[in-house]
Short mmCIF file of C-alpha atoms in Angstrom, two decimals:
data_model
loop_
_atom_site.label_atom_id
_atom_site.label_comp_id
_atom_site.label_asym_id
_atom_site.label_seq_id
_atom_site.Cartn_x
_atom_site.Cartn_y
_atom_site.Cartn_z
CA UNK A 1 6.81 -8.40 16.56
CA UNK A 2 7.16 -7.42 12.88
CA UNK A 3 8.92 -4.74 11.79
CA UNK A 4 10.00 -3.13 8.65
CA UNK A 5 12.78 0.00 9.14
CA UNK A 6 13.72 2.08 5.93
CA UNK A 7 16.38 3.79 4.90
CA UNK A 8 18.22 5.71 2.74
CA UNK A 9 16.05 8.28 1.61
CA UNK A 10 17.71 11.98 0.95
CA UNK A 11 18.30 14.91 -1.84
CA UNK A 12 19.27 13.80 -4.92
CA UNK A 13 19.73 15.69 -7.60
CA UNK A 14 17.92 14.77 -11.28
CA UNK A 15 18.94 11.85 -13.12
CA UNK A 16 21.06 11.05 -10.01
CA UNK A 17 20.76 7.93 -7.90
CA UNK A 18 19.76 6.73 -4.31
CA UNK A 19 19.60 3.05 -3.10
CA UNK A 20 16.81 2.62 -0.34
CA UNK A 21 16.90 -0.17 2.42
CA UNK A 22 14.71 -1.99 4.34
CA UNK A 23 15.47 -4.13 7.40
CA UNK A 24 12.84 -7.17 8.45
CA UNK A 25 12.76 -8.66 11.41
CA UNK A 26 10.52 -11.14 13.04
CA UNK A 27 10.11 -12.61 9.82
CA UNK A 28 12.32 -13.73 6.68
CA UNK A 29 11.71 -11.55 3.44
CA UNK A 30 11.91 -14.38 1.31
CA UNK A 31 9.04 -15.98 2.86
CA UNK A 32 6.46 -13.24 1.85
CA UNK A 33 6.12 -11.18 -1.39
CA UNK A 34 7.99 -7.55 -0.82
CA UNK A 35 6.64 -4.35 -1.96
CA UNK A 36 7.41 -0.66 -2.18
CA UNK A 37 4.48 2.07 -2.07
CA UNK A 38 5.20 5.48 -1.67
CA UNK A 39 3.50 8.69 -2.03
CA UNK A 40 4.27 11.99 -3.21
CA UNK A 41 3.77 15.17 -0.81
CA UNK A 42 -0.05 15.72 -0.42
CA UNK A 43 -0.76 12.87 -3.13
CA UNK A 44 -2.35 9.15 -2.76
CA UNK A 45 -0.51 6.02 -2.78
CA UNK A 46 1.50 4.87 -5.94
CA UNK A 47 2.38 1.68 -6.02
CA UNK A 48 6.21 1.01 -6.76
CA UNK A 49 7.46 -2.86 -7.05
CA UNK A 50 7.04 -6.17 -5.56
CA UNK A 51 9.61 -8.78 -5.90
CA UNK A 52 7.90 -12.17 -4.76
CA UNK A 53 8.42 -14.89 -2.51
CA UNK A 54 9.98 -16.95 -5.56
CA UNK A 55 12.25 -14.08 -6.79
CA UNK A 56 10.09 -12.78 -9.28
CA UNK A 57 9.95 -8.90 -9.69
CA UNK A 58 7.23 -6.17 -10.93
CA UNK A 59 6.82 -2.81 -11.48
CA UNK A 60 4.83 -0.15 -12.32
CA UNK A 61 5.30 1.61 -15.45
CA UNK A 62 6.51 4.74 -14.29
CA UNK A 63 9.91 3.34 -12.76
CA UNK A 64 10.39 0.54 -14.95
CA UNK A 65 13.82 0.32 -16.67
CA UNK A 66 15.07 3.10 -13.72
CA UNK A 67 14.28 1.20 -10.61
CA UNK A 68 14.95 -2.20 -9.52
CA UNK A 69 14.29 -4.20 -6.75
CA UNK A 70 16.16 -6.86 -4.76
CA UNK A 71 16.59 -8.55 -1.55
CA UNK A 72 19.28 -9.91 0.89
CA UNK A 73 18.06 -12.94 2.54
CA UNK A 74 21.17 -13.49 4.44
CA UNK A 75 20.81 -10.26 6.01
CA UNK A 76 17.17 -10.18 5.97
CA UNK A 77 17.24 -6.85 3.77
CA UNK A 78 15.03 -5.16 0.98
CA UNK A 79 16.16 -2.70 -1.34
CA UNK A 80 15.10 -0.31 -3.93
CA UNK A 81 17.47 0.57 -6.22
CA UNK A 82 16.83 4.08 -7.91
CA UNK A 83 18.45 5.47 -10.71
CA UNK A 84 17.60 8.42 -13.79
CA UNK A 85 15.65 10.20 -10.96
CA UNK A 86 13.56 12.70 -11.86
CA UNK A 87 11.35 15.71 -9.57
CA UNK A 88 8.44 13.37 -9.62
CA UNK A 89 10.01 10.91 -8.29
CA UNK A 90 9.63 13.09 -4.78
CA UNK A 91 7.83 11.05 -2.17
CA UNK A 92 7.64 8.84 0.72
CA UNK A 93 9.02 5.63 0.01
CA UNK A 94 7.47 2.94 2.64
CA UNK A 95 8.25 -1.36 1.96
CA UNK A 96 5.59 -3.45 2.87
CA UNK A 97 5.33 -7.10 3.52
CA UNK A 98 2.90 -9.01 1.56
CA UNK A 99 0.19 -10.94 3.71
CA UNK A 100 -0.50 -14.92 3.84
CA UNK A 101 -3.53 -16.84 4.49
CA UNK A 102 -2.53 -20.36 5.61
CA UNK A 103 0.42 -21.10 2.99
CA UNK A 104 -1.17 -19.01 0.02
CA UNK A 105 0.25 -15.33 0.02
CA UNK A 106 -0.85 -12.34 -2.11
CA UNK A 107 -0.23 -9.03 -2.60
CA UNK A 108 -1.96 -6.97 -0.45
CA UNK A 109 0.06 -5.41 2.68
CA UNK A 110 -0.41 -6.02 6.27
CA UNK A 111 3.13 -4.59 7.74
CA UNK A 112 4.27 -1.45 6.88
CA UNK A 113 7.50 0.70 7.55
CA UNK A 114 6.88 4.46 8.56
CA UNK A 115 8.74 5.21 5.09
CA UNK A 116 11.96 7.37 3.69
CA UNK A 117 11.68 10.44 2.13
CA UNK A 118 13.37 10.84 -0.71
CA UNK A 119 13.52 14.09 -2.94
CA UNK A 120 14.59 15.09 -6.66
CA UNK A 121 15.63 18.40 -6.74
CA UNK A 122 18.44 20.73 -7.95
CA UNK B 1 -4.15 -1.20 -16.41
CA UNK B 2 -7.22 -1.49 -13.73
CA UNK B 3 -8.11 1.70 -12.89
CA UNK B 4 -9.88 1.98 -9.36
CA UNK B 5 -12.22 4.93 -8.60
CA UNK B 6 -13.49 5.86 -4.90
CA UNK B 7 -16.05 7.72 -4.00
CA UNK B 8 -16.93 10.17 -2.28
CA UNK B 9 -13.50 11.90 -2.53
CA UNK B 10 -14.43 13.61 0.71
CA UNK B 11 -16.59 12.87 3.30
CA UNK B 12 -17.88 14.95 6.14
CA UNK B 13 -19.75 12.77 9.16
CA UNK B 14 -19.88 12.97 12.99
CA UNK B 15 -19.13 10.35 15.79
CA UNK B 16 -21.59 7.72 15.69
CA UNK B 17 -22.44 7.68 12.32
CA UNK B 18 -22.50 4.87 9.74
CA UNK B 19 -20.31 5.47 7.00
CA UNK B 20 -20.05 4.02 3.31
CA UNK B 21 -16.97 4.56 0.97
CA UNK B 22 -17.11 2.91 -2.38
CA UNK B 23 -14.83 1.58 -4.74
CA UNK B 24 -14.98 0.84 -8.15
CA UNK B 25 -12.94 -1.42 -10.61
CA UNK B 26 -12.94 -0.73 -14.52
CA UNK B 27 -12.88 -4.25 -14.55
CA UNK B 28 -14.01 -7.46 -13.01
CA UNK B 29 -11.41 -8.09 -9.76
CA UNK B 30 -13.25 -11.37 -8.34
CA UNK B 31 -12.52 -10.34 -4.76
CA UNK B 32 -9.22 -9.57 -4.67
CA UNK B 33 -9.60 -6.45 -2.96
CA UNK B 34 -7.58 -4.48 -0.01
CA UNK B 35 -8.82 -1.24 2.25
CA UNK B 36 -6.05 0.61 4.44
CA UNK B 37 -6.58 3.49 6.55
CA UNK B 38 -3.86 6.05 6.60
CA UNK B 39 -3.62 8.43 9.42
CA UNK B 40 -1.50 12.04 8.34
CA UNK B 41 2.07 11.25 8.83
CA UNK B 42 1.38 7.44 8.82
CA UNK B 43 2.32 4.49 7.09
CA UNK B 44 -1.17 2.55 5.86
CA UNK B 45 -2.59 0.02 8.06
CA UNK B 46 -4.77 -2.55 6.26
CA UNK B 47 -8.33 -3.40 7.52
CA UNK B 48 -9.83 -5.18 5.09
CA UNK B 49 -8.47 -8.27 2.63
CA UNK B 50 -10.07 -10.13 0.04
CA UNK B 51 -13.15 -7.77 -0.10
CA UNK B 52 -14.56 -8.60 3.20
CA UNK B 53 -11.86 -10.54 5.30
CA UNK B 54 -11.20 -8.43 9.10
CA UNK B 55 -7.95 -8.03 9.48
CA UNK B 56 -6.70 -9.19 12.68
CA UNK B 57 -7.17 -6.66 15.39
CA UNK B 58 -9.29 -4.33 13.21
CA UNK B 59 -12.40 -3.58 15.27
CA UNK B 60 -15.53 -5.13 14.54
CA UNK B 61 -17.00 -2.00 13.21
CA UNK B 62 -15.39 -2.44 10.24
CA UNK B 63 -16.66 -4.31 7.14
CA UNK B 64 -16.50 -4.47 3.70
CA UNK B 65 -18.43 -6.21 1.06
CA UNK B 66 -18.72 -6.28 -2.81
CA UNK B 67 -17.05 -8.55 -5.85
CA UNK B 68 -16.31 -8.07 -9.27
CA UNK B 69 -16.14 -4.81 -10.11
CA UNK B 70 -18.14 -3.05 -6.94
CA UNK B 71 -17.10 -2.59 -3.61
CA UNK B 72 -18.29 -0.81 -0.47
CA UNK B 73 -16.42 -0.80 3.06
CA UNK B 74 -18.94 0.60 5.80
CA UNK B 75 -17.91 1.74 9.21
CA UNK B 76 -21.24 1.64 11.15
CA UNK B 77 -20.55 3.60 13.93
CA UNK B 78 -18.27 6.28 13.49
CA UNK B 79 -15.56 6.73 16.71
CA UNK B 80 -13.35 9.67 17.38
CA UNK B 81 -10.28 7.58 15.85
CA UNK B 82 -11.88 6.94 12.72
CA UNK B 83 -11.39 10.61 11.04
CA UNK B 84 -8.57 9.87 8.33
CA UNK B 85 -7.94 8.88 4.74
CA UNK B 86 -9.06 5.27 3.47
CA UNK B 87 -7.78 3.54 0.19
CA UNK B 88 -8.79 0.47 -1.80
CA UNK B 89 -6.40 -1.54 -3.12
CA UNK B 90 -6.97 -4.18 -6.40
CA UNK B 91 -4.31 -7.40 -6.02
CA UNK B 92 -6.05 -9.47 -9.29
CA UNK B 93 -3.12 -8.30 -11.93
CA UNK B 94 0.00 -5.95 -11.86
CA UNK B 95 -0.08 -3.11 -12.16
CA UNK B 96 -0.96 -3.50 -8.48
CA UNK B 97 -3.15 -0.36 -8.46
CA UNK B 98 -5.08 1.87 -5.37
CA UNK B 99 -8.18 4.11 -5.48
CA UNK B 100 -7.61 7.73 -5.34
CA UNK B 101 -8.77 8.04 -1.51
CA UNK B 102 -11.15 9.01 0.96
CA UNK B 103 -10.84 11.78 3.19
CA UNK B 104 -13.40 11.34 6.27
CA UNK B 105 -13.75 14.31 7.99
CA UNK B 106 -15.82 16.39 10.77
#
């Protein structure tokens, strides 16, 4: 059965740093585009990054140049590097796998972790 | 950036009815549309891919439908398990973005 565990989340203070894991099994994260979603206390879903099957990465505006994200294929991991926090950066942080239709995959999500929370705060 | 609006924001219906939520693009998407349902204190779970493709094990009463810029997903006939928050999803370019949600309620 697929599963995707996070970790990692926690206080941080602002402009601090936390690095957020995610462990796969039943599948190999380099098979499917990765994501991470999360979503602030009471808020809708943001999306975060996706690094893709091929190694490629993305992200949304708001994290880019602060965040980066990266895999461990050896160890089956995904990871969210997070750095300059700031307050709104407060949220759930959940990874998501990326689903495929016969050998084409795209970037919607069809496993989810139950998601990290991670707060900026002083 | 494609900005995707649902509506309603809120919805208030009873067991058995048939539901509507829509979605709109600010532009064209081709189908490349996602719907999750996310329970309080839940990860999402995704019901809907590609506009109007079930998700496996997603029941039957589930649909959606739509392309381009307009998208509906109807639940037509409301169960007891149904009452949560729903959220499209646009895949066609990054910024991967998601609709602002619907809350369906009692």
């Amino acid at each position: 059965e697929v599963q995707l565990v996070e970790s990692g989340g926690g206080l941080a203070q602002p402009g601090g740093s936390l690095r957020l894991s995610c462990a796969a099994s039943a599948f190999t994260v380099s098979s499917n585009h990765m994501t991470w979603v999360r979503q602030a206390p009471g808020k809708g879903l943001e999306w975060v990054s996706v690094i893709s099957s091929g190694g490629s990465t993305y992200y949304a505006d708001s994290v880019k140049g602060r965040f980066t994200i990266s895999r461990d294929n050896s160890k089956n991991m995904l990871y969210l590097q997070m750095n300059s926090l700031r307050a709104e950066d407060t949220a759930v942080y959940y990874c998501a796998r990326g689903g495929c239709i016969a050998t084409s995959c795209y970037v919607y999500f069809d496993y989810w972790g139950q998601g990290t929370l991670v707060t900026v705060s002083s | 950036d494609i900005q995707m609006t649902q509506s309603p924001s809120t919805l208030s219906a009873s067991v058995g009815d048939r539901v509507t939520i829509t979605c709109r693009a600010s532009q064209s998407i081709s189908s490349w549309l996602a719907w999750y349902q996310q329970k309080p204190g839940k990860a999402p779970k995704v019901l809907i891919y590609k506009a109007s493709s079930l998700q496996s094990g997603v029941p039957s009463r589930f649909s959606g439908s739509g392309s381009g810029t307009e998208f509906t997903l109807t639940i037509s006939s409301l169960q007891p398990d149904d009452f949560a928050t729903y959220y499209c999803q646009q895949y066609n370019s990054y910024p991967l973005t998601f609709g602002g949600g619907t809350k369906v309620e009692v």
